[in-house]
């Protein structure tokens, strides 16, 4: 009887170890891929498509370009509305190419400048810990937008992360949904991210 109990315990320990290793290796492989892709990144561009609930067809799209400390966001649903920022100096310019109006602001507190790449090794996942997660969650494979992903469920929501790149493909938090598309590294030019020339704009407060 005692021998049987020991065998059962050993089987359970081996099964749990296999469970942990399955999850940990999957996460670590994707982390390594993301770090390799992001290691020499000097710029990033991508689109964010947001839905207020899972069943809605009404989406809001923001196109993002960033190179060093310069960040440009285009709010596609609002036509020619853009926000340009220099994160290291606190400069901000809000401008609309449809009506040629612009607003300039100056922050007094500057942000810690880093490329905001939506990947598994970013701050998007909050206090995610791969060891703890591997002990308590099963890491499954799921296909999203024709991309093979792993799914991670955290306090920040559910994340689908592409296995081949380490980039976030989709986030769900309750009913709110965000999809990240066309993520590209080191393709943004200085001309694309240059400070806007406002000589033909009306400056508004």
PDB file of C-alpha atoms in Angstrom:
ATOM      1  CA  UNK A   1       0.000   0.000   0.000  1.00  0.00           C
ATOM      2  CA  UNK A   2       2.777   2.377   0.971  1.00  0.00           C
ATOM      3  CA  UNK A   3       4.631   1.592  -2.261  1.00  0.00           C
ATOM      4  CA  UNK A   4       1.489   2.316  -4.261  1.00  0.00           C
ATOM      5  CA  UNK A   5       1.067   5.701  -2.577  1.00  0.00           C
ATOM      6  CA  UNK A   6       4.698   6.597  -3.305  1.00  0.00           C
ATOM      7  CA  UNK A   7       4.259   5.632  -6.961  1.00  0.00           C
ATOM      8  CA  UNK A   8       1.090   7.756  -7.210  1.00  0.00           C
ATOM      9  CA  UNK A   9       2.892  10.721  -5.636  1.00  0.00           C
ATOM     10  CA  UNK A  10       5.826  10.335  -8.038  1.00  0.00           C
ATOM     11  CA  UNK A  11       3.444  10.200 -11.003  1.00  0.00           C
ATOM     12  CA  UNK A  12       1.699  13.366  -9.798  1.00  0.00           C
ATOM     13  CA  UNK A  13       5.040  15.146  -9.289  1.00  0.00           C
ATOM     14  CA  UNK A  14       6.237  14.156 -12.770  1.00  0.00           C
ATOM     15  CA  UNK A  15       2.917  15.235 -14.299  1.00  0.00           C
ATOM     16  CA  UNK A  16       3.077  18.592 -12.535  1.00  0.00           C
ATOM     17  CA  UNK A  17       6.700  19.060 -13.609  1.00  0.00           C
ATOM     18  CA  UNK A  18       5.697  18.299 -17.200  1.00  0.00           C
ATOM     19  CA  UNK A  19       2.839  20.818 -16.857  1.00  0.00           C
ATOM     20  CA  UNK A  20       5.254  23.484 -15.619  1.00  0.00           C
ATOM     21  CA  UNK A  21       7.885  22.797 -18.282  1.00  0.00           C
ATOM     22  CA  UNK A  22       5.295  22.824 -21.074  1.00  0.00           C
ATOM     23  CA  UNK A  23       4.147  26.311 -20.037  1.00  0.00           C
ATOM     24  CA  UNK A  24       7.541  27.747 -19.130  1.00  0.00           C
ATOM     25  CA  UNK A  25       9.270  26.645 -22.346  1.00  0.00           C
ATOM     26  CA  UNK A  26       6.461  28.079 -24.488  1.00  0.00           C
ATOM     27  CA  UNK A  27       6.621  31.437 -22.731  1.00  0.00           C
ATOM     28  CA  UNK A  28      10.429  31.551 -22.700  1.00  0.00           C
ATOM     29  CA  UNK A  29      10.650  30.779 -26.420  1.00  0.00           C
ATOM     30  CA  UNK A  30       8.314  33.660 -27.260  1.00  0.00           C
ATOM     31  CA  UNK A  31      10.166  35.967 -24.843  1.00  0.00           C
ATOM     32  CA  UNK A  32      13.480  35.132 -26.484  1.00  0.00           C
ATOM     33  CA  UNK A  33      12.019  35.803 -29.926  1.00  0.00           C
ATOM     34  CA  UNK A  34      10.650  39.183 -28.829  1.00  0.00           C
ATOM     35  CA  UNK A  35      13.944  40.242 -27.237  1.00  0.00           C
ATOM     36  CA  UNK A  36      15.862  39.227 -30.341  1.00  0.00           C
ATOM     37  CA  UNK A  37      13.506  41.241 -32.565  1.00  0.00           C
ATOM     38  CA  UNK A  38      13.500  44.269 -30.261  1.00  0.00           C
ATOM     39  CA  UNK A  39      17.185  44.260 -29.322  1.00  0.00           C
ATOM     40  CA  UNK A  40      18.337  46.635 -32.059  1.00  0.00           C
ATOM     41  CA  UNK A  41      15.051  48.473 -32.559  1.00  0.00           C
ATOM     42  CA  UNK A  42      15.361  52.223 -33.158  1.00  0.00           C
ATOM     43  CA  UNK A  43      11.822  52.779 -34.430  1.00  0.00           C
ATOM     44  CA  UNK A  44       8.431  51.074 -34.460  1.00  0.00           C
ATOM     45  CA  UNK A  45       5.158  51.485 -36.328  1.00  0.00           C
ATOM     46  CA  UNK A  46       1.801  49.732 -35.914  1.00  0.00           C
ATOM     47  CA  UNK A  47      -1.963  50.200 -35.925  1.00  0.00           C
ATOM     48  CA  UNK A  48      -4.303  49.708 -32.969  1.00  0.00           C
ATOM     49  CA  UNK A  49      -7.906  48.741 -33.699  1.00  0.00           C
ATOM     50  CA  UNK A  50     -10.159  49.072 -30.637  1.00  0.00           C
ATOM     51  CA  UNK A  51     -13.685  47.772 -30.078  1.00  0.00           C
ATOM     52  CA  UNK A  52     -15.858  48.730 -27.102  1.00  0.00           C
ATOM     53  CA  UNK A  53     -17.233  45.202 -26.929  1.00  0.00           C
ATOM     54  CA  UNK A  54     -16.502  41.828 -28.479  1.00  0.00           C
ATOM     55  CA  UNK A  55     -19.567  41.799 -30.721  1.00  0.00           C
ATOM     56  CA  UNK A  56     -19.260  45.344 -32.048  1.00  0.00           C
ATOM     57  CA  UNK A  57     -18.272  46.169 -35.623  1.00  0.00           C
ATOM     58  CA  UNK A  58     -17.632  49.788 -34.614  1.00  0.00           C
ATOM     59  CA  UNK A  59     -13.868  50.130 -34.387  1.00  0.00           C
ATOM     60  CA  UNK A  60     -11.515  53.004 -33.604  1.00  0.00           C
ATOM     61  CA  UNK A  61      -8.125  52.966 -35.329  1.00  0.00           C
ATOM     62  CA  UNK A  62      -4.933  54.716 -34.265  1.00  0.00           C
ATOM     63  CA  UNK A  63      -1.750  54.548 -36.328  1.00  0.00           C
ATOM     64  CA  UNK A  64       1.428  54.880 -34.257  1.00  0.00           C
ATOM     65  CA  UNK A  65       4.936  55.854 -35.359  1.00  0.00           C
ATOM     66  CA  UNK A  66       7.837  56.215 -32.941  1.00  0.00           C
ATOM     67  CA  UNK A  67      11.521  56.869 -33.486  1.00  0.00           C
ATOM     68  CA  UNK A  68      13.814  57.625 -30.537  1.00  0.00           C
ATOM     69  CA  UNK A  69      11.893  60.170 -28.419  1.00  0.00           C
ATOM     70  CA  UNK A  70       9.526  61.306 -31.179  1.00  0.00           C
ATOM     71  CA  UNK A  71       6.020  59.872 -31.261  1.00  0.00           C
ATOM     72  CA  UNK A  72       3.270  60.458 -33.837  1.00  0.00           C
ATOM     73  CA  UNK A  73      -0.296  59.184 -33.503  1.00  0.00           C
ATOM     74  CA  UNK A  74      -2.930  59.480 -36.230  1.00  0.00           C
ATOM     75  CA  UNK A  75      -6.562  59.075 -35.145  1.00  0.00           C
ATOM     76  CA  UNK A  76      -7.966  57.597 -38.338  1.00  0.00           C
ATOM     77  CA  UNK A  77     -11.639  57.910 -37.316  1.00  0.00           C
ATOM     78  CA  UNK A  78     -11.185  61.660 -36.886  1.00  0.00           C
ATOM     79  CA  UNK A  79      -9.839  62.254 -40.371  1.00  0.00           C
ATOM     80  CA  UNK A  80      -6.654  64.297 -40.325  1.00  0.00           C
ATOM     81  CA  UNK A  81      -6.258  64.519 -36.528  1.00  0.00           C
ATOM     82  CA  UNK A  82      -2.712  63.882 -35.239  1.00  0.00           C
ATOM     83  CA  UNK A  83      -0.753  64.153 -32.013  1.00  0.00           C
ATOM     84  CA  UNK A  84       3.022  64.652 -32.236  1.00  0.00           C
ATOM     85  CA  UNK A  85       5.188  64.428 -29.113  1.00  0.00           C
ATOM     86  CA  UNK A  86       8.821  64.678 -28.154  1.00  0.00           C
ATOM     87  CA  UNK A  87       8.934  62.532 -25.026  1.00  0.00           C
ATOM     88  CA  UNK A  88      12.363  63.775 -23.944  1.00  0.00           C
ATOM     89  CA  UNK A  89      11.492  67.508 -24.030  1.00  0.00           C
ATOM     90  CA  UNK A  90       7.771  67.446 -23.201  1.00  0.00           C
ATOM     91  CA  UNK A  91       6.723  69.118 -26.470  1.00  0.00           C
ATOM     92  CA  UNK A  92       3.235  68.222 -27.689  1.00  0.00           C
ATOM     93  CA  UNK A  93       1.443  69.351 -30.867  1.00  0.00           C
ATOM     94  CA  UNK A  94      -2.180  68.512 -31.595  1.00  0.00           C
ATOM     95  CA  UNK A  95      -3.104  69.285 -35.184  1.00  0.00           C
ATOM     96  CA  UNK A  96      -5.799  68.643 -37.764  1.00  0.00           C
ATOM     97  CA  UNK A  97      -4.948  68.642 -41.455  1.00  0.00           C
ATOM     98  CA  UNK A  98      -8.658  68.828 -42.368  1.00  0.00           C
ATOM     99  CA  UNK A  99      -9.190  72.321 -40.920  1.00  0.00           C
ATOM    100  CA  UNK A 100      -5.526  73.367 -40.487  1.00  0.00           C
ATOM    101  CA  UNK A 101      -5.878  74.050 -36.780  1.00  0.00           C
ATOM    102  CA  UNK A 102      -3.190  73.229 -34.221  1.00  0.00           C
ATOM    103  CA  UNK A 103      -2.546  73.456 -30.510  1.00  0.00           C
ATOM    104  CA  UNK A 104       0.896  73.412 -28.857  1.00  0.00           C
ATOM    105  CA  UNK A 105       1.548  72.310 -25.282  1.00  0.00           C
ATOM    106  CA  UNK A 106       4.578  71.913 -23.061  1.00  0.00           C
ATOM    107  CA  UNK A 107       4.771  69.285 -20.333  1.00  0.00           C
ATOM    108  CA  UNK A 108       6.742  70.074 -17.199  1.00  0.00           C
ATOM    109  CA  UNK A 109       7.397  66.394 -16.422  1.00  0.00           C
ATOM    110  CA  UNK A 110       9.061  64.249 -19.076  1.00  0.00           C
ATOM    111  CA  UNK A 111       8.567  60.563 -19.632  1.00  0.00           C
ATOM    112  CA  UNK A 112      11.217  57.870 -19.518  1.00  0.00           C
ATOM    113  CA  UNK A 113      11.946  57.533 -23.241  1.00  0.00           C
ATOM    114  CA  UNK A 114      11.761  54.000 -24.603  1.00  0.00           C
ATOM    115  CA  UNK A 115      10.237  52.461 -27.698  1.00  0.00           C
ATOM    116  CA  UNK A 116       6.659  51.451 -26.993  1.00  0.00           C
ATOM    117  CA  UNK A 117       6.761  48.091 -28.780  1.00  0.00           C
ATOM    118  CA  UNK A 118       3.641  45.971 -28.121  1.00  0.00           C
ATOM    119  CA  UNK A 119       5.363  42.689 -27.290  1.00  0.00           C
ATOM    120  CA  UNK A 120       5.480  40.065 -24.547  1.00  0.00           C
ATOM    121  CA  UNK A 121       8.533  41.701 -22.910  1.00  0.00           C
ATOM    122  CA  UNK A 122       6.831  45.106 -22.572  1.00  0.00           C
ATOM    123  CA  UNK A 123       4.875  46.780 -19.767  1.00  0.00           C
ATOM    124  CA  UNK A 124       1.604  45.856 -21.455  1.00  0.00           C
ATOM    125  CA  UNK A 125       1.411  42.673 -19.375  1.00  0.00           C
ATOM    126  CA  UNK A 126       1.759  44.489 -16.041  1.00  0.00           C
ATOM    127  CA  UNK A 127       3.317  42.416 -13.248  1.00  0.00           C
ATOM    128  CA  UNK A 128       3.379  39.227 -15.327  1.00  0.00           C
ATOM    129  CA  UNK A 129       5.747  36.595 -13.902  1.00  0.00           C
ATOM    130  CA  UNK A 130       6.614  33.679 -16.174  1.00  0.00           C
ATOM    131  CA  UNK A 131       7.543  31.329 -13.296  1.00  0.00           C
ATOM    132  CA  UNK A 132       4.358  31.858 -11.293  1.00  0.00           C
ATOM    133  CA  UNK A 133       2.240  31.770 -14.418  1.00  0.00           C
ATOM    134  CA  UNK A 134       3.796  28.513 -15.605  1.00  0.00           C
ATOM    135  CA  UNK A 135       2.944  26.888 -12.263  1.00  0.00           C
ATOM    136  CA  UNK A 136      -0.720  27.887 -12.305  1.00  0.00           C
ATOM    137  CA  UNK A 137      -1.880  28.294 -15.934  1.00  0.00           C
ATOM    138  CA  UNK A 138      -1.990  26.173 -19.062  1.00  0.00           C
ATOM    139  CA  UNK A 139      -0.474  28.006 -22.045  1.00  0.00           C
ATOM    140  CA  UNK A 140      -2.554  27.151 -25.088  1.00  0.00           C
ATOM    141  CA  UNK A 141      -2.023  27.732 -28.800  1.00  0.00           C
ATOM    142  CA  UNK A 142      -4.663  29.740 -30.627  1.00  0.00           C
ATOM    143  CA  UNK A 143      -4.855  31.289 -34.086  1.00  0.00           C
ATOM    144  CA  UNK A 144      -5.748  34.986 -34.334  1.00  0.00           C
ATOM    145  CA  UNK A 145      -5.799  36.914 -37.627  1.00  0.00           C
ATOM    146  CA  UNK A 146      -4.052  33.979 -39.332  1.00  0.00           C
ATOM    147  CA  UNK A 147      -1.201  34.146 -36.795  1.00  0.00           C
ATOM    148  CA  UNK A 148      -0.198  31.258 -34.528  1.00  0.00           C
ATOM    149  CA  UNK A 149      -0.284  32.630 -30.984  1.00  0.00           C
ATOM    150  CA  UNK A 150       0.036  31.657 -27.364  1.00  0.00           C
ATOM    151  CA  UNK A 151      -2.688  32.916 -25.037  1.00  0.00           C
ATOM    152  CA  UNK A 152      -1.869  34.414 -21.634  1.00  0.00           C
ATOM    153  CA  UNK A 153      -4.525  35.448 -19.097  1.00  0.00           C
ATOM    154  CA  UNK A 154      -3.292  38.114 -16.649  1.00  0.00           C
ATOM    155  CA  UNK A 155      -4.681  40.793 -14.343  1.00  0.00           C
ATOM    156  CA  UNK A 156      -4.397  43.173 -17.306  1.00  0.00           C
ATOM    157  CA  UNK A 157      -6.600  40.975 -19.519  1.00  0.00           C
ATOM    158  CA  UNK A 158      -6.199  38.151 -22.007  1.00  0.00           C
ATOM    159  CA  UNK A 159      -3.253  38.437 -24.427  1.00  0.00           C
ATOM    160  CA  UNK A 160      -2.670  36.642 -27.703  1.00  0.00           C
ATOM    161  CA  UNK A 161       1.020  36.810 -28.628  1.00  0.00           C
ATOM    162  CA  UNK A 162       2.432  35.722 -31.975  1.00  0.00           C
ATOM    163  CA  UNK A 163       4.876  32.847 -31.561  1.00  0.00           C
ATOM    164  CA  UNK A 164       7.076  33.838 -34.512  1.00  0.00           C
ATOM    165  CA  UNK A 165       7.660  37.450 -33.361  1.00  0.00           C
ATOM    166  CA  UNK A 166       6.690  37.837 -29.700  1.00  0.00           C
ATOM    167  CA  UNK A 167       4.394  40.728 -30.658  1.00  0.00           C
ATOM    168  CA  UNK A 168       0.945  41.214 -29.166  1.00  0.00           C
ATOM    169  CA  UNK A 169      -1.797  40.456 -31.684  1.00  0.00           C
ATOM    170  CA  UNK A 170      -4.867  40.954 -29.497  1.00  0.00           C
ATOM    171  CA  UNK A 171      -5.911  42.038 -25.997  1.00  0.00           C
ATOM    172  CA  UNK A 172      -9.290  41.456 -24.347  1.00  0.00           C
ATOM    173  CA  UNK A 173     -10.205  43.050 -21.019  1.00  0.00           C
ATOM    174  CA  UNK A 174     -13.795  42.272 -20.111  1.00  0.00           C
ATOM    175  CA  UNK A 175     -15.678  43.418 -23.232  1.00  0.00           C
ATOM    176  CA  UNK A 176     -12.998  45.841 -24.456  1.00  0.00           C
ATOM    177  CA  UNK A 177     -10.909  44.506 -27.356  1.00  0.00           C
ATOM    178  CA  UNK A 178      -7.709  45.803 -28.976  1.00  0.00           C
ATOM    179  CA  UNK A 179      -5.972  44.331 -32.001  1.00  0.00           C
ATOM    180  CA  UNK A 180      -2.420  45.258 -33.026  1.00  0.00           C
ATOM    181  CA  UNK A 181      -1.635  45.095 -36.731  1.00  0.00           C
ATOM    182  CA  UNK A 182       1.227  45.785 -39.141  1.00  0.00           C
ATOM    183  CA  UNK A 183       3.930  45.950 -36.445  1.00  0.00           C
ATOM    184  CA  UNK A 184       7.223  46.888 -38.097  1.00  0.00           C
ATOM    185  CA  UNK A 185      10.647  47.598 -36.594  1.00  0.00           C
ATOM    186  CA  UNK A 186      13.203  50.079 -38.002  1.00  0.00           C
ATOM    187  CA  UNK A 187      11.104  51.288 -40.937  1.00  0.00           C
ATOM    188  CA  UNK A 188      10.152  54.784 -39.690  1.00  0.00           C
ATOM    189  CA  UNK A 189      12.108  57.608 -41.371  1.00  0.00           C
ATOM    190  CA  UNK A 190      13.088  60.964 -39.872  1.00  0.00           C
ATOM    191  CA  UNK A 191      10.841  62.681 -42.414  1.00  0.00           C
ATOM    192  CA  UNK A 192       7.790  60.702 -41.271  1.00  0.00           C
ATOM    193  CA  UNK A 193       8.356  61.558 -37.621  1.00  0.00           C
ATOM    194  CA  UNK A 194       9.609  65.151 -38.017  1.00  0.00           C
ATOM    195  CA  UNK A 195       8.117  67.943 -35.906  1.00  0.00           C
ATOM    196  CA  UNK A 196       5.109  69.349 -37.775  1.00  0.00           C
ATOM    197  CA  UNK A 197       5.555  72.628 -39.665  1.00  0.00           C
ATOM    198  CA  UNK A 198       2.708  74.873 -38.486  1.00  0.00           C
ATOM    199  CA  UNK A 199       3.220  77.975 -40.647  1.00  0.00           C
ATOM    200  CA  UNK A 200      -0.007  77.221 -42.549  1.00  0.00           C
ATOM    201  CA  UNK A 201      -2.009  76.318 -39.429  1.00  0.00           C
ATOM    202  CA  UNK A 202      -4.199  78.454 -37.175  1.00  0.00           C
ATOM    203  CA  UNK A 203      -2.962  78.116 -33.595  1.00  0.00           C
ATOM    204  CA  UNK A 204      -5.853  77.609 -31.163  1.00  0.00           C
ATOM    205  CA  UNK A 205      -5.890  77.353 -27.394  1.00  0.00           C
TER     206      UNK A 205
END
